[in-house]
Amino acid sequence: MLKIKPLLAIATILVGGAAITALPGTSEAGRVGGPMVREVFIGKGQYEVFMVRFEGGKLAKVGVQNAGTADLDIRIIDPATLKVVAQDLSTDNDAHVKFMPPVTKDYMVLVHNFSKNKAANYVLFTN
């Protein structure tokens, strides 16, 4: 659902209960083709990899919202250099990152279920 308050020019995208807010002056584009939302199951200790094209020179946001209590981590990797450009390795159930791609290109979004004893259902989302 998209809500826009014209007076303040604030846009809020609600995805699976999480809010991503773009304030005036923030240049956001995110994923080429618009926001992406995927519901995913991940097993204990497993990895999931997604290729996502982000617009260059604009703020990109990626997050995972966990339906359970597994420790999910996220890394954004430039596939050309294998360099990690953003990551959230906290022990929280959810993970969120922001980064500024210099050019429009594909990035690897790697989600890791760090929990060795808990599988998880989660929602992956981008702006």
PDB file of C-alpha atoms in Angstrom:
ATOM      1  CA  MET A   1       0.000   0.000   0.000  1.00  0.00           C
ATOM      2  CA  LEU A   2       1.387   3.425  -0.916  1.00  0.00           C
ATOM      3  CA  LYS A   3       0.386   6.531   1.014  1.00  0.00           C
ATOM      4  CA  ILE A   4       1.565   9.990  -0.032  1.00  0.00           C
ATOM      5  CA  LYS A   5       1.152  13.163   2.022  1.00  0.00           C
ATOM      6  CA  PRO A   6       1.547  15.863  -0.657  1.00  0.00           C
ATOM      7  CA  LEU A   7       2.153  18.674   1.836  1.00  0.00           C
ATOM      8  CA  LEU A   8       5.201  16.967   3.313  1.00  0.00           C
ATOM      9  CA  ALA A   9       6.071  14.898   0.220  1.00  0.00           C
ATOM     10  CA  ILE A  10       6.640  11.861   2.376  1.00  0.00           C
ATOM     11  CA  ALA A  11       6.043   8.444   0.846  1.00  0.00           C
ATOM     12  CA  THR A  12       5.678   5.344   2.962  1.00  0.00           C
ATOM     13  CA  ILE A  13       5.700   1.847   1.549  1.00  0.00           C
ATOM     14  CA  LEU A  14       4.292  -0.781   3.877  1.00  0.00           C
ATOM     15  CA  VAL A  15       5.671  -4.235   3.202  1.00  0.00           C
ATOM     16  CA  GLY A  16       4.839  -7.126   5.471  1.00  0.00           C
ATOM     17  CA  GLY A  17       4.393  -4.778   8.424  1.00  0.00           C
ATOM     18  CA  ALA A  18       7.692  -2.921   7.876  1.00  0.00           C
ATOM     19  CA  ALA A  19       7.796   0.712   6.870  1.00  0.00           C
ATOM     20  CA  ILE A  20      10.325   2.293   4.529  1.00  0.00           C
ATOM     21  CA  THR A  21      10.120   6.081   4.467  1.00  0.00           C
ATOM     22  CA  ALA A  22      11.493   8.448   1.831  1.00  0.00           C
ATOM     23  CA  LEU A  23      11.913  11.977   3.140  1.00  0.00           C
ATOM     24  CA  PRO A  24      12.106  15.051   0.909  1.00  0.00           C
ATOM     25  CA  GLY A  25      15.537  15.442  -0.654  1.00  0.00           C
ATOM     26  CA  THR A  26      16.253  11.703  -0.578  1.00  0.00           C
ATOM     27  CA  SER A  27      16.885  10.414  -4.064  1.00  0.00           C
ATOM     28  CA  GLU A  28      15.534   6.874  -4.092  1.00  0.00           C
ATOM     29  CA  ALA A  29      14.909   4.512  -6.922  1.00  0.00           C
ATOM     30  CA  GLY A  30      15.884   1.077  -5.696  1.00  0.00           C
ATOM     31  CA  ARG A  31      15.158  -1.943  -7.846  1.00  0.00           C
ATOM     32  CA  VAL A  32      14.819  -1.394 -11.573  1.00  0.00           C
ATOM     33  CA  GLY A  33      11.181  -2.164 -12.342  1.00  0.00           C
ATOM     34  CA  GLY A  34       9.928  -1.120  -8.906  1.00  0.00           C
ATOM     35  CA  PRO A  35       9.830  -2.631  -5.440  1.00  0.00           C
ATOM     36  CA  MET A  36      10.102  -6.394  -5.070  1.00  0.00           C
ATOM     37  CA  VAL A  37       8.413  -8.491  -2.380  1.00  0.00           C
ATOM     38  CA  ARG A  38       8.982 -12.256  -2.119  1.00  0.00           C
ATOM     39  CA  GLU A  39       7.860 -14.734   0.510  1.00  0.00           C
ATOM     40  CA  VAL A  40      10.588 -17.324   1.071  1.00  0.00           C
ATOM     41  CA  PHE A  41      11.267 -20.380   3.236  1.00  0.00           C
ATOM     42  CA  ILE A  42      14.855 -20.969   4.370  1.00  0.00           C
ATOM     43  CA  GLY A  43      16.126 -24.041   6.189  1.00  0.00           C
ATOM     44  CA  LYS A  44      18.428 -24.206   9.210  1.00  0.00           C
ATOM     45  CA  GLY A  45      21.874 -22.806   8.382  1.00  0.00           C
ATOM     46  CA  GLN A  46      20.990 -22.355   4.695  1.00  0.00           C
ATOM     47  CA  TYR A  47      21.654 -19.555   2.204  1.00  0.00           C
ATOM     48  CA  GLU A  48      19.351 -18.069  -0.453  1.00  0.00           C
ATOM     49  CA  VAL A  49      20.716 -15.965  -3.327  1.00  0.00           C
ATOM     50  CA  PHE A  50      18.730 -13.502  -5.452  1.00  0.00           C
ATOM     51  CA  MET A  51      19.978 -11.406  -8.365  1.00  0.00           C
ATOM     52  CA  VAL A  52      18.466  -7.910  -8.250  1.00  0.00           C
ATOM     53  CA  ARG A  53      19.116  -4.970 -10.608  1.00  0.00           C
ATOM     54  CA  PHE A  54      19.383  -1.623  -8.809  1.00  0.00           C
ATOM     55  CA  GLU A  55      19.417   1.854 -10.339  1.00  0.00           C
ATOM     56  CA  GLY A  56      22.779   3.624 -10.181  1.00  0.00           C
ATOM     57  CA  GLY A  57      23.194   6.842  -8.215  1.00  0.00           C
ATOM     58  CA  LYS A  58      20.012   6.278  -6.206  1.00  0.00           C
ATOM     59  CA  LEU A  59      19.548   4.912  -2.690  1.00  0.00           C
ATOM     60  CA  ALA A  60      18.742   1.183  -2.645  1.00  0.00           C
ATOM     61  CA  LYS A  61      17.161  -0.573   0.341  1.00  0.00           C
ATOM     62  CA  VAL A  62      16.853  -4.302   0.922  1.00  0.00           C
ATOM     63  CA  GLY A  63      15.383  -6.066   3.917  1.00  0.00           C
ATOM     64  CA  VAL A  64      14.175  -9.362   5.262  1.00  0.00           C
ATOM     65  CA  GLN A  65      11.328  -9.597   7.736  1.00  0.00           C
ATOM     66  CA  ASN A  66      11.254 -12.862   9.632  1.00  0.00           C
ATOM     67  CA  ALA A  67       7.982 -14.548  10.571  1.00  0.00           C
ATOM     68  CA  GLY A  68       9.748 -16.472  13.366  1.00  0.00           C
ATOM     69  CA  THR A  69      12.760 -16.201  15.630  1.00  0.00           C
ATOM     70  CA  ALA A  70      15.610 -17.452  13.427  1.00  0.00           C
ATOM     71  CA  ASP A  71      18.661 -15.160  13.085  1.00  0.00           C
ATOM     72  CA  LEU A  72      18.584 -13.938   9.483  1.00  0.00           C
ATOM     73  CA  ASP A  73      21.513 -12.023   7.970  1.00  0.00           C
ATOM     74  CA  ILE A  74      21.752 -10.220   4.640  1.00  0.00           C
ATOM     75  CA  ARG A  75      24.680  -9.289   2.389  1.00  0.00           C
ATOM     76  CA  ILE A  76      24.661  -7.340  -0.872  1.00  0.00           C
ATOM     77  CA  ILE A  77      27.518  -8.444  -3.126  1.00  0.00           C
ATOM     78  CA  ASP A  78      28.826  -6.925  -6.360  1.00  0.00           C
ATOM     79  CA  PRO A  79      29.100 -10.030  -8.586  1.00  0.00           C
ATOM     80  CA  ALA A  80      31.832  -8.473 -10.749  1.00  0.00           C
ATOM     81  CA  THR A  81      34.235  -7.974  -7.824  1.00  0.00           C
ATOM     82  CA  LEU A  82      32.658 -10.255  -5.179  1.00  0.00           C
ATOM     83  CA  LYS A  83      32.953  -7.281  -2.805  1.00  0.00           C
ATOM     84  CA  VAL A  84      30.331  -6.948  -0.063  1.00  0.00           C
ATOM     85  CA  VAL A  85      28.764  -3.500  -0.565  1.00  0.00           C
ATOM     86  CA  ALA A  86      26.307  -3.686   2.357  1.00  0.00           C
ATOM     87  CA  GLN A  87      25.496  -6.133   5.125  1.00  0.00           C
ATOM     88  CA  ASP A  88      23.491  -6.634   8.296  1.00  0.00           C
ATOM     89  CA  LEU A  89      24.933  -9.448  10.383  1.00  0.00           C
ATOM     90  CA  SER A  90      23.239  -8.506  13.640  1.00  0.00           C
ATOM     91  CA  THR A  91      21.661 -11.164  15.848  1.00  0.00           C
ATOM     92  CA  ASP A  92      18.197  -9.705  15.206  1.00  0.00           C
ATOM     93  CA  ASN A  93      15.458 -11.755  13.551  1.00  0.00           C
ATOM     94  CA  ASP A  94      15.180  -9.184  10.735  1.00  0.00           C
ATOM     95  CA  ALA A  95      17.882  -7.551   8.622  1.00  0.00           C
ATOM     96  CA  HIS A  96      17.941  -4.293   6.625  1.00  0.00           C
ATOM     97  CA  VAL A  97      20.594  -2.577   4.497  1.00  0.00           C
ATOM     98  CA  LYS A  98      20.952   0.590   2.430  1.00  0.00           C
ATOM     99  CA  PHE A  99      23.557   1.305  -0.215  1.00  0.00           C
ATOM    100  CA  MET A 100      24.200   3.596  -3.175  1.00  0.00           C
ATOM    101  CA  PRO A 101      24.994   1.668  -6.380  1.00  0.00           C
ATOM    102  CA  PRO A 102      27.358   3.782  -8.527  1.00  0.00           C
ATOM    103  CA  VAL A 103      25.853   2.442 -11.781  1.00  0.00           C
ATOM    104  CA  THR A 104      22.747   0.501 -12.746  1.00  0.00           C
ATOM    105  CA  LYS A 105      23.601  -3.189 -12.516  1.00  0.00           C
ATOM    106  CA  ASP A 106      22.739  -6.528 -10.947  1.00  0.00           C
ATOM    107  CA  TYR A 107      23.745  -7.309  -7.370  1.00  0.00           C
ATOM    108  CA  MET A 108      23.635 -10.581  -5.462  1.00  0.00           C
ATOM    109  CA  VAL A 109      21.353 -10.449  -2.437  1.00  0.00           C
ATOM    110  CA  LEU A 110      22.472 -13.212  -0.089  1.00  0.00           C
ATOM    111  CA  VAL A 111      20.219 -14.173   2.827  1.00  0.00           C
ATOM    112  CA  HIS A 112      21.701 -16.490   5.458  1.00  0.00           C
ATOM    113  CA  ASN A 113      19.789 -18.288   8.183  1.00  0.00           C
ATOM    114  CA  PHE A 114      22.496 -18.187  10.830  1.00  0.00           C
ATOM    115  CA  SER A 115      20.374 -20.337  13.160  1.00  0.00           C
ATOM    116  CA  LYS A 116      21.505 -23.955  13.218  1.00  0.00           C
ATOM    117  CA  ASN A 117      18.275 -25.213  14.801  1.00  0.00           C
ATOM    118  CA  LYS A 118      15.469 -23.040  13.328  1.00  0.00           C
ATOM    119  CA  ALA A 119      14.059 -22.833   9.828  1.00  0.00           C
ATOM    120  CA  ALA A 120      12.243 -19.628   8.880  1.00  0.00           C
ATOM    121  CA  ASN A 121       9.621 -18.109   6.650  1.00  0.00           C
ATOM    122  CA  TYR A 122      10.513 -14.554   5.719  1.00  0.00           C
ATOM    123  CA  VAL A 123       9.649 -11.727   3.356  1.00  0.00           C
ATOM    124  CA  LEU A 124      12.418 -10.250   1.197  1.00  0.00           C
ATOM    125  CA  PHE A 125      11.676  -6.693   0.046  1.00  0.00           C
ATOM    126  CA  THR A 126      13.369  -3.894  -1.873  1.00  0.00           C
ATOM    127  CA  ASN A 127      12.434  -0.281  -2.534  1.00  0.00           C
TER     128      ASN A 127
END
